[in-house]
């Protein structure tokens, strides 16, 4: 489901939970991010989510080359960062259960495999931090954090084709309007 523009734009701060699923021999890897908004009174609201399957090729293949959970985690943070560039709130917290992806986004870790994808993510992250106040936090996976579990569930549903995916036309618009 595409996030309604007005729902997140009225918030003071956004909390973006990202997650990915590695899929299996029958299901493709998929990613998701869940957006919460906080108003001036620090009341938290669910704003929506975006999800998609890992792209193998084509104009939207900003995902990692490998079909693994790390690729899906990477894609979730990449698409969340692109979306966050268009959101109005200045304050954004990105919460993920992938320490590897945090390292790539903040350019603290550069993998030998998928180095170009890691550079892309760190460039997007740098651009986002130029226009927003962004923090990143790690949350351990599967410990019961409801928003991390929701992002994980949406990614699993996307892998199964049971969640509305981010349409290719929307991906094109998201990429073009972010830069």
Short mmCIF file of N, CA and C in Angstrom, two decimals:
data_model
loop_
_atom_site.label_atom_id
_atom_site.label_comp_id
_atom_site.label_asym_id
_atom_site.label_seq_id
_atom_site.Cartn_x
_atom_site.Cartn_y
_atom_site.Cartn_z
N UNK A 1 0.85 -1.17 0.00
CA UNK A 1 0.00 0.00 0.00
C UNK A 1 0.89 1.23 0.00
N UNK A 2 0.61 2.13 -0.89
CA UNK A 2 1.36 3.38 -0.89
C UNK A 2 0.93 4.22 0.29
N UNK A 3 1.89 4.84 0.91
CA UNK A 3 1.56 5.69 2.04
C UNK A 3 0.84 6.94 1.56
N UNK A 4 -0.28 7.27 2.17
CA UNK A 4 -0.94 8.52 1.81
C UNK A 4 -0.04 9.70 2.18
N UNK A 5 0.15 10.61 1.26
CA UNK A 5 1.09 11.72 1.49
C UNK A 5 0.75 12.50 2.75
N UNK A 6 -0.51 12.79 2.99
CA UNK A 6 -0.88 13.63 4.12
C UNK A 6 -0.68 12.99 5.46
N UNK A 7 -0.75 11.66 5.54
CA UNK A 7 -0.69 11.01 6.85
C UNK A 7 0.66 11.21 7.53
N UNK A 8 1.74 11.10 6.81
CA UNK A 8 3.06 11.26 7.40
C UNK A 8 3.52 12.72 7.39
N UNK A 9 3.03 13.50 6.44
CA UNK A 9 3.48 14.88 6.31
C UNK A 9 3.06 15.77 7.48
N UNK A 10 2.01 15.38 8.20
CA UNK A 10 1.52 16.18 9.32
C UNK A 10 2.27 15.89 10.62
N UNK A 11 3.20 14.98 10.60
CA UNK A 11 3.91 14.56 11.79
C UNK A 11 5.18 15.40 12.00
N UNK A 12 5.65 15.43 13.25
CA UNK A 12 6.89 16.14 13.59
C UNK A 12 8.09 15.24 13.37
N UNK A 13 7.91 13.94 13.63
CA UNK A 13 8.99 12.98 13.53
C UNK A 13 8.45 11.68 12.94
N UNK A 14 9.30 11.02 12.14
CA UNK A 14 8.95 9.73 11.58
C UNK A 14 9.85 8.65 12.15
N UNK A 15 9.26 7.51 12.44
CA UNK A 15 9.98 6.30 12.83
C UNK A 15 9.76 5.30 11.70
N UNK A 16 10.84 4.87 11.07
CA UNK A 16 10.73 3.97 9.92
C UNK A 16 11.40 2.65 10.28
N UNK A 17 10.59 1.60 10.41
CA UNK A 17 11.09 0.25 10.68
C UNK A 17 11.25 -0.48 9.37
N UNK A 18 12.43 -1.06 9.14
CA UNK A 18 12.68 -1.78 7.89
C UNK A 18 12.96 -3.24 8.18
N UNK A 19 12.64 -4.09 7.22
CA UNK A 19 12.97 -5.51 7.34
C UNK A 19 12.90 -6.16 5.98
N UNK A 20 13.52 -7.32 5.90
CA UNK A 20 13.51 -8.09 4.67
C UNK A 20 13.45 -9.56 4.98
N UNK A 21 13.03 -10.32 4.00
CA UNK A 21 13.01 -11.77 4.13
C UNK A 21 13.78 -12.37 2.97
N UNK A 22 14.58 -13.37 3.27
CA UNK A 22 15.41 -13.97 2.24
C UNK A 22 14.67 -14.87 1.28
N UNK A 23 13.41 -15.15 1.54
CA UNK A 23 12.68 -16.04 0.66
C UNK A 23 13.23 -17.46 0.78
N UNK A 24 12.89 -18.29 -0.19
CA UNK A 24 13.39 -19.67 -0.21
C UNK A 24 13.37 -20.14 -1.66
N UNK A 25 13.51 -21.42 -1.89
CA UNK A 25 13.58 -21.92 -3.27
C UNK A 25 12.28 -21.68 -4.04
N UNK A 26 11.19 -21.50 -3.33
CA UNK A 26 9.90 -21.28 -3.98
C UNK A 26 9.44 -19.83 -3.96
N UNK A 27 9.95 -19.06 -3.01
CA UNK A 27 9.51 -17.67 -2.85
C UNK A 27 10.70 -16.72 -3.00
N UNK A 28 10.48 -15.57 -3.66
CA UNK A 28 11.58 -14.61 -3.83
C UNK A 28 11.81 -13.78 -2.57
N UNK A 29 13.01 -13.25 -2.42
CA UNK A 29 13.26 -12.33 -1.31
C UNK A 29 12.38 -11.08 -1.47
N UNK A 30 12.02 -10.49 -0.35
CA UNK A 30 11.17 -9.29 -0.38
C UNK A 30 11.56 -8.37 0.78
N UNK A 31 11.15 -7.12 0.66
CA UNK A 31 11.49 -6.10 1.64
C UNK A 31 10.23 -5.35 2.03
N UNK A 32 10.30 -4.66 3.17
CA UNK A 32 9.18 -3.81 3.62
C UNK A 32 9.72 -2.76 4.57
N UNK A 33 8.99 -1.65 4.63
CA UNK A 33 9.22 -0.70 5.71
C UNK A 33 7.89 -0.16 6.19
N UNK A 34 7.84 0.06 7.50
CA UNK A 34 6.64 0.53 8.19
C UNK A 34 6.93 1.93 8.72
N UNK A 35 6.00 2.85 8.50
CA UNK A 35 6.21 4.24 8.93
C UNK A 35 5.24 4.59 10.06
N UNK A 36 5.82 5.09 11.14
CA UNK A 36 5.05 5.64 12.26
C UNK A 36 5.34 7.13 12.31
N UNK A 37 4.37 7.90 12.72
CA UNK A 37 4.59 9.33 12.87
C UNK A 37 4.34 9.76 14.31
N UNK A 38 5.09 10.74 14.76
CA UNK A 38 4.85 11.32 16.08
C UNK A 38 4.48 12.77 15.90
N UNK A 39 3.41 13.19 16.59
CA UNK A 39 3.01 14.59 16.51
C UNK A 39 3.73 15.40 17.58
N UNK A 40 3.39 16.66 17.70
CA UNK A 40 4.07 17.56 18.63
C UNK A 40 3.90 17.11 20.09
N UNK A 41 2.85 16.36 20.38
CA UNK A 41 2.61 15.85 21.74
C UNK A 41 3.26 14.49 21.98
N UNK A 42 4.06 14.01 21.03
CA UNK A 42 4.73 12.71 21.07
C UNK A 42 3.75 11.53 21.03
N UNK A 43 2.56 11.77 20.51
CA UNK A 43 1.62 10.69 20.26
C UNK A 43 2.04 10.01 18.97
N UNK A 44 2.10 8.69 18.99
CA UNK A 44 2.57 7.93 17.84
C UNK A 44 1.39 7.37 17.06
N UNK A 45 1.48 7.49 15.73
CA UNK A 45 0.43 7.03 14.83
C UNK A 45 1.04 6.10 13.78
N UNK A 46 0.28 5.10 13.38
CA UNK A 46 0.67 4.24 12.26
C UNK A 46 0.32 5.00 10.99
N UNK A 47 1.30 5.21 10.11
CA UNK A 47 1.06 5.95 8.87
C UNK A 47 0.92 5.03 7.65
N UNK A 48 1.55 3.86 7.68
CA UNK A 48 1.43 2.95 6.55
C UNK A 48 2.71 2.18 6.30
N UNK A 49 2.78 1.53 5.14
CA UNK A 49 3.95 0.73 4.80
C UNK A 49 4.13 0.70 3.29
N UNK A 50 5.32 0.32 2.88
CA UNK A 50 5.63 0.01 1.49
C UNK A 50 6.38 -1.31 1.48
N UNK A 51 6.23 -2.07 0.40
CA UNK A 51 6.95 -3.33 0.29
C UNK A 51 7.15 -3.68 -1.17
N UNK A 52 8.06 -4.61 -1.41
CA UNK A 52 8.31 -5.05 -2.77
C UNK A 52 9.18 -6.28 -2.78
N UNK A 53 9.28 -6.90 -3.93
CA UNK A 53 10.17 -8.04 -4.11
C UNK A 53 11.50 -7.52 -4.63
N UNK A 54 12.56 -8.27 -4.36
CA UNK A 54 13.87 -7.87 -4.87
C UNK A 54 13.85 -7.88 -6.39
N UNK A 55 14.35 -6.82 -6.98
CA UNK A 55 14.42 -6.71 -8.44
C UNK A 55 15.70 -7.39 -8.92
N UNK A 56 15.58 -8.27 -9.92
CA UNK A 56 16.74 -8.94 -10.48
C UNK A 56 17.46 -8.06 -11.50
N UNK A 57 16.69 -7.35 -12.28
CA UNK A 57 17.26 -6.55 -13.36
C UNK A 57 16.26 -5.46 -13.72
N UNK A 58 16.69 -4.60 -14.63
CA UNK A 58 15.79 -3.54 -15.08
C UNK A 58 16.06 -2.24 -14.36
N UNK A 59 15.23 -1.24 -14.63
CA UNK A 59 15.49 0.10 -14.13
C UNK A 59 15.35 0.25 -12.62
N UNK A 60 14.78 -0.75 -11.94
CA UNK A 60 14.59 -0.62 -10.49
C UNK A 60 15.45 -1.59 -9.72
N UNK A 61 16.46 -2.13 -10.33
CA UNK A 61 17.34 -3.10 -9.68
C UNK A 61 18.39 -2.38 -8.86
N UNK A 62 17.96 -1.71 -7.80
CA UNK A 62 18.91 -1.07 -6.88
C UNK A 62 19.20 -2.01 -5.72
N UNK A 63 18.69 -3.22 -5.82
CA UNK A 63 18.87 -4.20 -4.77
C UNK A 63 20.21 -4.91 -4.92
N UNK A 64 20.60 -5.67 -3.92
CA UNK A 64 21.84 -6.42 -3.98
C UNK A 64 21.74 -7.53 -5.02
N UNK A 65 22.90 -7.97 -5.49
CA UNK A 65 22.97 -9.00 -6.51
C UNK A 65 22.55 -10.37 -5.99
N UNK A 66 22.67 -10.59 -4.72
CA UNK A 66 22.43 -11.91 -4.16
C UNK A 66 21.00 -12.05 -3.66
N UNK A 67 20.47 -13.26 -3.78
CA UNK A 67 19.15 -13.54 -3.22
C UNK A 67 19.31 -14.07 -1.82
N UNK A 68 19.50 -13.19 -0.90
CA UNK A 68 19.69 -13.57 0.49
C UNK A 68 18.97 -12.56 1.36
N UNK A 69 18.87 -12.88 2.63
CA UNK A 69 18.20 -11.99 3.55
C UNK A 69 18.89 -10.63 3.59
N UNK A 70 20.23 -10.59 3.49
CA UNK A 70 20.93 -9.30 3.52
C UNK A 70 20.51 -8.42 2.35
N UNK A 71 20.27 -9.01 1.18
CA UNK A 71 19.81 -8.23 0.04
C UNK A 71 18.46 -7.60 0.28
N UNK A 72 17.57 -8.35 0.92
CA UNK A 72 16.24 -7.83 1.22
C UNK A 72 16.31 -6.74 2.28
N UNK A 73 17.17 -6.94 3.28
CA UNK A 73 17.36 -5.90 4.32
C UNK A 73 17.90 -4.62 3.68
N UNK A 74 18.89 -4.79 2.81
CA UNK A 74 19.48 -3.67 2.09
C UNK A 74 18.41 -2.92 1.29
N UNK A 75 17.59 -3.66 0.55
CA UNK A 75 16.54 -3.04 -0.27
C UNK A 75 15.56 -2.27 0.59
N UNK A 76 15.20 -2.81 1.76
CA UNK A 76 14.25 -2.12 2.64
C UNK A 76 14.78 -0.76 3.07
N UNK A 77 16.04 -0.70 3.48
CA UNK A 77 16.62 0.57 3.92
C UNK A 77 16.79 1.52 2.73
N UNK A 78 17.16 0.99 1.57
CA UNK A 78 17.31 1.83 0.38
C UNK A 78 15.99 2.49 0.01
N UNK A 79 14.93 1.69 -0.11
CA UNK A 79 13.63 2.26 -0.51
C UNK A 79 13.06 3.17 0.58
N UNK A 80 13.27 2.82 1.85
CA UNK A 80 12.82 3.69 2.94
C UNK A 80 13.53 5.04 2.89
N UNK A 81 14.82 5.02 2.59
CA UNK A 81 15.59 6.26 2.51
C UNK A 81 15.12 7.13 1.35
N UNK A 82 14.85 6.50 0.21
CA UNK A 82 14.33 7.26 -0.93
C UNK A 82 12.97 7.87 -0.60
N UNK A 83 12.12 7.08 0.07
CA UNK A 83 10.80 7.60 0.45
C UNK A 83 10.95 8.76 1.44
N UNK A 84 11.86 8.61 2.41
CA UNK A 84 12.04 9.63 3.45
C UNK A 84 12.50 10.96 2.88
N UNK A 85 13.18 10.94 1.73
CA UNK A 85 13.62 12.19 1.11
C UNK A 85 12.43 13.06 0.72
N UNK A 86 11.31 12.44 0.47
CA UNK A 86 10.13 13.19 0.04
C UNK A 86 9.20 13.55 1.19
N UNK A 87 9.39 12.97 2.34
CA UNK A 87 8.53 13.23 3.49
C UNK A 87 8.84 14.62 4.04
N UNK A 88 7.85 15.26 4.62
CA UNK A 88 8.04 16.61 5.14
C UNK A 88 8.72 16.67 6.51
N UNK A 89 8.47 15.73 7.42
CA UNK A 89 9.11 15.86 8.74
C UNK A 89 10.63 15.91 8.64
N UNK A 90 11.21 16.78 9.45
CA UNK A 90 12.66 16.96 9.45
C UNK A 90 13.36 15.84 10.22
N UNK A 91 12.72 15.32 11.26
CA UNK A 91 13.33 14.32 12.12
C UNK A 91 12.90 12.93 11.70
N UNK A 92 13.88 12.05 11.47
CA UNK A 92 13.57 10.69 11.01
C UNK A 92 14.48 9.71 11.74
N UNK A 93 13.86 8.68 12.32
CA UNK A 93 14.59 7.57 12.92
C UNK A 93 14.38 6.35 12.04
N UNK A 94 15.46 5.74 11.59
CA UNK A 94 15.38 4.49 10.83
C UNK A 94 15.79 3.37 11.77
N UNK A 95 14.92 2.38 11.92
CA UNK A 95 15.16 1.28 12.84
C UNK A 95 15.18 -0.01 12.03
N UNK A 96 16.27 -0.77 12.14
CA UNK A 96 16.41 -2.00 11.39
C UNK A 96 17.03 -3.08 12.26
N UNK A 97 16.81 -4.33 11.88
CA UNK A 97 17.44 -5.42 12.62
C UNK A 97 18.69 -5.93 11.91
N UNK A 98 19.18 -5.16 10.94
CA UNK A 98 20.36 -5.56 10.19
C UNK A 98 21.54 -4.63 10.48
N UNK A 99 22.45 -5.11 11.30
CA UNK A 99 23.65 -4.31 11.59
C UNK A 99 24.52 -4.15 10.35
N UNK A 100 24.51 -5.14 9.48
CA UNK A 100 25.26 -5.05 8.23
C UNK A 100 24.76 -3.88 7.38
N UNK A 101 23.45 -3.75 7.26
CA UNK A 101 22.88 -2.67 6.47
C UNK A 101 23.16 -1.31 7.10
N UNK A 102 23.13 -1.23 8.42
CA UNK A 102 23.48 0.02 9.10
C UNK A 102 24.93 0.39 8.75
N UNK A 103 25.81 -0.58 8.78
CA UNK A 103 27.21 -0.33 8.44
C UNK A 103 27.38 0.15 7.02
N UNK A 104 26.62 -0.43 6.08
CA UNK A 104 26.71 0.01 4.69
C UNK A 104 26.12 1.40 4.51
N UNK A 105 24.98 1.67 5.13
CA UNK A 105 24.33 2.98 4.97
C UNK A 105 25.21 4.10 5.51
N UNK A 106 25.86 3.86 6.63
CA UNK A 106 26.67 4.90 7.26
C UNK A 106 28.12 4.87 6.77
N UNK A 107 28.41 4.04 5.78
CA UNK A 107 29.75 3.90 5.19
C UNK A 107 30.78 3.47 6.22
N UNK A 108 30.36 2.78 7.26
CA UNK A 108 31.29 2.23 8.24
C UNK A 108 31.76 0.84 7.85
N UNK A 109 31.06 0.24 6.90
CA UNK A 109 31.42 -1.10 6.43
C UNK A 109 31.22 -1.16 4.93
N UNK A 110 32.22 -1.65 4.23
CA UNK A 110 32.11 -1.80 2.78
C UNK A 110 32.36 -3.27 2.44
N UNK A 111 31.33 -3.97 2.01
CA UNK A 111 31.50 -5.39 1.70
C UNK A 111 32.30 -5.59 0.42
N UNK A 112 32.92 -6.76 0.31
CA UNK A 112 33.64 -7.09 -0.92
C UNK A 112 32.66 -7.50 -2.01
N UNK A 113 31.60 -8.17 -1.60
CA UNK A 113 30.55 -8.55 -2.54
C UNK A 113 29.49 -7.44 -2.51
N UNK A 114 28.96 -7.07 -3.64
CA UNK A 114 27.93 -6.04 -3.73
C UNK A 114 28.43 -4.66 -3.30
N UNK A 115 29.69 -4.37 -3.57
CA UNK A 115 30.26 -3.08 -3.17
C UNK A 115 29.56 -1.91 -3.86
N UNK A 116 29.17 -2.08 -5.12
CA UNK A 116 28.47 -0.99 -5.82
C UNK A 116 27.12 -0.70 -5.18
N UNK A 117 26.42 -1.74 -4.77
CA UNK A 117 25.14 -1.54 -4.10
C UNK A 117 25.34 -0.84 -2.76
N UNK A 118 26.38 -1.22 -2.04
CA UNK A 118 26.68 -0.57 -0.76
C UNK A 118 27.02 0.90 -0.96
N UNK A 119 27.77 1.22 -2.01
CA UNK A 119 28.07 2.62 -2.31
C UNK A 119 26.81 3.41 -2.64
N UNK A 120 25.91 2.78 -3.39
CA UNK A 120 24.64 3.44 -3.71
C UNK A 120 23.88 3.78 -2.43
N UNK A 121 23.77 2.80 -1.53
CA UNK A 121 23.05 3.05 -0.28
C UNK A 121 23.73 4.14 0.54
N UNK A 122 25.04 4.11 0.65
CA UNK A 122 25.72 5.14 1.45
C UNK A 122 25.57 6.52 0.81
N UNK A 123 25.53 6.59 -0.53
CA UNK A 123 25.28 7.88 -1.20
C UNK A 123 23.87 8.38 -0.94
N UNK A 124 22.89 7.49 -1.01
CA UNK A 124 21.50 7.87 -0.73
C UNK A 124 21.38 8.33 0.72
N UNK A 125 22.02 7.60 1.62
CA UNK A 125 21.98 7.95 3.05
C UNK A 125 22.62 9.31 3.29
N UNK A 126 23.75 9.58 2.63
CA UNK A 126 24.41 10.88 2.76
C UNK A 126 23.50 12.00 2.27
N UNK A 127 22.85 11.78 1.12
CA UNK A 127 21.93 12.79 0.59
C UNK A 127 20.76 13.01 1.55
N UNK A 128 20.23 11.95 2.11
CA UNK A 128 19.12 12.07 3.06
C UNK A 128 19.56 12.86 4.29
N UNK A 129 20.75 12.58 4.78
CA UNK A 129 21.23 13.29 5.98
C UNK A 129 21.54 14.75 5.70
N UNK A 130 21.69 15.13 4.43
CA UNK A 130 21.88 16.54 4.09
C UNK A 130 20.59 17.34 4.18
N UNK A 131 19.46 16.67 4.07
CA UNK A 131 18.17 17.38 4.06
C UNK A 131 17.27 17.03 5.24
N UNK A 132 17.65 16.04 6.04
CA UNK A 132 16.87 15.63 7.20
C UNK A 132 17.82 15.33 8.36
N UNK A 133 17.29 15.37 9.57
CA UNK A 133 18.03 14.94 10.74
C UNK A 133 17.67 13.47 10.93
N UNK A 134 18.64 12.60 10.64
CA UNK A 134 18.37 11.17 10.60
C UNK A 134 19.22 10.45 11.63
N UNK A 135 18.58 9.56 12.36
CA UNK A 135 19.30 8.65 13.24
C UNK A 135 18.98 7.23 12.80
N UNK A 136 19.87 6.33 13.13
CA UNK A 136 19.65 4.93 12.81
C UNK A 136 19.83 4.13 14.09
N UNK A 137 18.99 3.14 14.26
CA UNK A 137 19.06 2.30 15.45
C UNK A 137 18.91 0.84 15.07
N UNK A 138 19.57 0.00 15.82
CA UNK A 138 19.45 -1.44 15.63
C UNK A 138 18.46 -1.99 16.66
N UNK A 139 17.56 -2.83 16.20
CA UNK A 139 16.66 -3.56 17.09
C UNK A 139 16.89 -5.04 16.81
N UNK A 140 17.14 -5.83 17.85
CA UNK A 140 17.32 -7.27 17.61
C UNK A 140 16.06 -7.86 16.99
N UNK A 141 16.26 -8.78 16.06
CA UNK A 141 15.10 -9.37 15.38
C UNK A 141 14.42 -10.41 16.26
N UNK A 142 13.13 -10.51 16.03
CA UNK A 142 12.29 -11.56 16.65
C UNK A 142 12.35 -11.57 18.17
N UNK A 143 12.37 -10.38 18.77
CA UNK A 143 12.30 -10.30 20.23
C UNK A 143 10.95 -9.75 20.68
N UNK A 144 10.07 -9.54 19.72
CA UNK A 144 8.73 -9.09 20.07
C UNK A 144 8.46 -7.61 19.87
N UNK A 145 9.42 -6.86 19.30
CA UNK A 145 9.14 -5.45 19.00
C UNK A 145 8.01 -5.43 17.96
N UNK A 146 6.86 -4.87 18.30
CA UNK A 146 5.70 -5.00 17.42
C UNK A 146 5.89 -4.38 16.04
N UNK A 147 6.64 -3.29 15.94
CA UNK A 147 6.79 -2.62 14.64
C UNK A 147 7.82 -3.35 13.78
N UNK A 148 8.86 -3.91 14.39
CA UNK A 148 9.79 -4.74 13.65
C UNK A 148 9.11 -6.01 13.18
N UNK A 149 8.28 -6.59 14.03
CA UNK A 149 7.54 -7.80 13.65
C UNK A 149 6.55 -7.49 12.52
N UNK A 150 5.94 -6.31 12.54
CA UNK A 150 5.03 -5.93 11.45
C UNK A 150 5.80 -5.80 10.14
N UNK A 151 6.95 -5.13 10.17
CA UNK A 151 7.76 -4.99 8.95
C UNK A 151 8.18 -6.37 8.44
N UNK A 152 8.56 -7.26 9.34
CA UNK A 152 8.94 -8.62 8.96
C UNK A 152 7.75 -9.36 8.33
N UNK A 153 6.58 -9.22 8.93
CA UNK A 153 5.37 -9.89 8.40
C UNK A 153 4.98 -9.35 7.04
N UNK A 154 5.07 -8.04 6.85
CA UNK A 154 4.72 -7.45 5.56
C UNK A 154 5.71 -7.93 4.49
N UNK A 155 6.99 -8.01 4.84
CA UNK A 155 7.98 -8.52 3.88
C UNK A 155 7.68 -9.97 3.51
N UNK A 156 7.31 -10.77 4.49
CA UNK A 156 6.96 -12.17 4.22
C UNK A 156 5.72 -12.26 3.32
N UNK A 157 4.73 -11.42 3.57
CA UNK A 157 3.54 -11.40 2.72
C UNK A 157 3.88 -10.95 1.31
N UNK A 158 4.79 -9.97 1.20
CA UNK A 158 5.21 -9.50 -0.13
C UNK A 158 5.89 -10.62 -0.89
N UNK A 159 6.71 -11.40 -0.21
CA UNK A 159 7.39 -12.52 -0.84
C UNK A 159 6.40 -13.54 -1.40
N UNK A 160 5.29 -13.70 -0.69
CA UNK A 160 4.25 -14.65 -1.10
C UNK A 160 3.27 -14.05 -2.11
N UNK A 161 3.45 -12.76 -2.42
CA UNK A 161 2.52 -12.10 -3.34
C UNK A 161 1.20 -11.73 -2.69
N UNK A 162 1.16 -11.68 -1.36
CA UNK A 162 -0.08 -11.42 -0.63
C UNK A 162 -0.19 -10.00 -0.10
N UNK A 163 0.83 -9.18 -0.31
CA UNK A 163 0.79 -7.78 0.12
C UNK A 163 0.87 -6.92 -1.13
N UNK A 164 0.19 -5.77 -1.12
CA UNK A 164 0.29 -4.89 -2.29
C UNK A 164 1.70 -4.35 -2.42
N UNK A 165 2.33 -4.61 -3.56
CA UNK A 165 3.71 -4.21 -3.79
C UNK A 165 3.79 -2.79 -4.31
N UNK A 166 4.94 -2.18 -4.12
CA UNK A 166 5.20 -0.87 -4.69
C UNK A 166 5.23 -1.01 -6.21
N UNK A 167 4.27 -0.42 -6.93
CA UNK A 167 4.24 -0.57 -8.39
C UNK A 167 5.48 0.01 -9.05
N UNK A 168 5.85 -0.58 -10.20
CA UNK A 168 7.04 -0.10 -10.91
C UNK A 168 6.93 1.38 -11.28
N UNK A 169 5.75 1.84 -11.66
CA UNK A 169 5.58 3.27 -11.99
C UNK A 169 5.86 4.14 -10.77
N UNK A 170 5.45 3.68 -9.60
CA UNK A 170 5.71 4.44 -8.38
C UNK A 170 7.19 4.43 -8.04
N UNK A 171 7.88 3.32 -8.33
CA UNK A 171 9.32 3.27 -8.09
C UNK A 171 10.02 4.30 -8.96
N UNK A 172 9.63 4.39 -10.21
CA UNK A 172 10.24 5.36 -11.13
C UNK A 172 10.02 6.78 -10.60
N UNK A 173 8.81 7.10 -10.17
CA UNK A 173 8.51 8.43 -9.63
C UNK A 173 9.32 8.69 -8.37
N UNK A 174 9.42 7.69 -7.51
CA UNK A 174 10.16 7.84 -6.26
C UNK A 174 11.64 8.11 -6.52
N UNK A 175 12.23 7.40 -7.46
CA UNK A 175 13.64 7.60 -7.76
C UNK A 175 13.87 8.96 -8.39
N UNK A 176 13.06 9.34 -9.37
CA UNK A 176 13.27 10.61 -10.07
C UNK A 176 13.06 11.82 -9.16
N UNK A 177 12.08 11.75 -8.27
CA UNK A 177 11.77 12.92 -7.46
C UNK A 177 12.69 13.04 -6.24
N UNK A 178 13.51 12.03 -5.99
CA UNK A 178 14.40 12.08 -4.84
C UNK A 178 15.70 12.81 -5.12
N UNK A 179 16.03 12.98 -6.39
CA UNK A 179 17.31 13.59 -6.71
C UNK A 179 17.14 14.84 -7.53
#
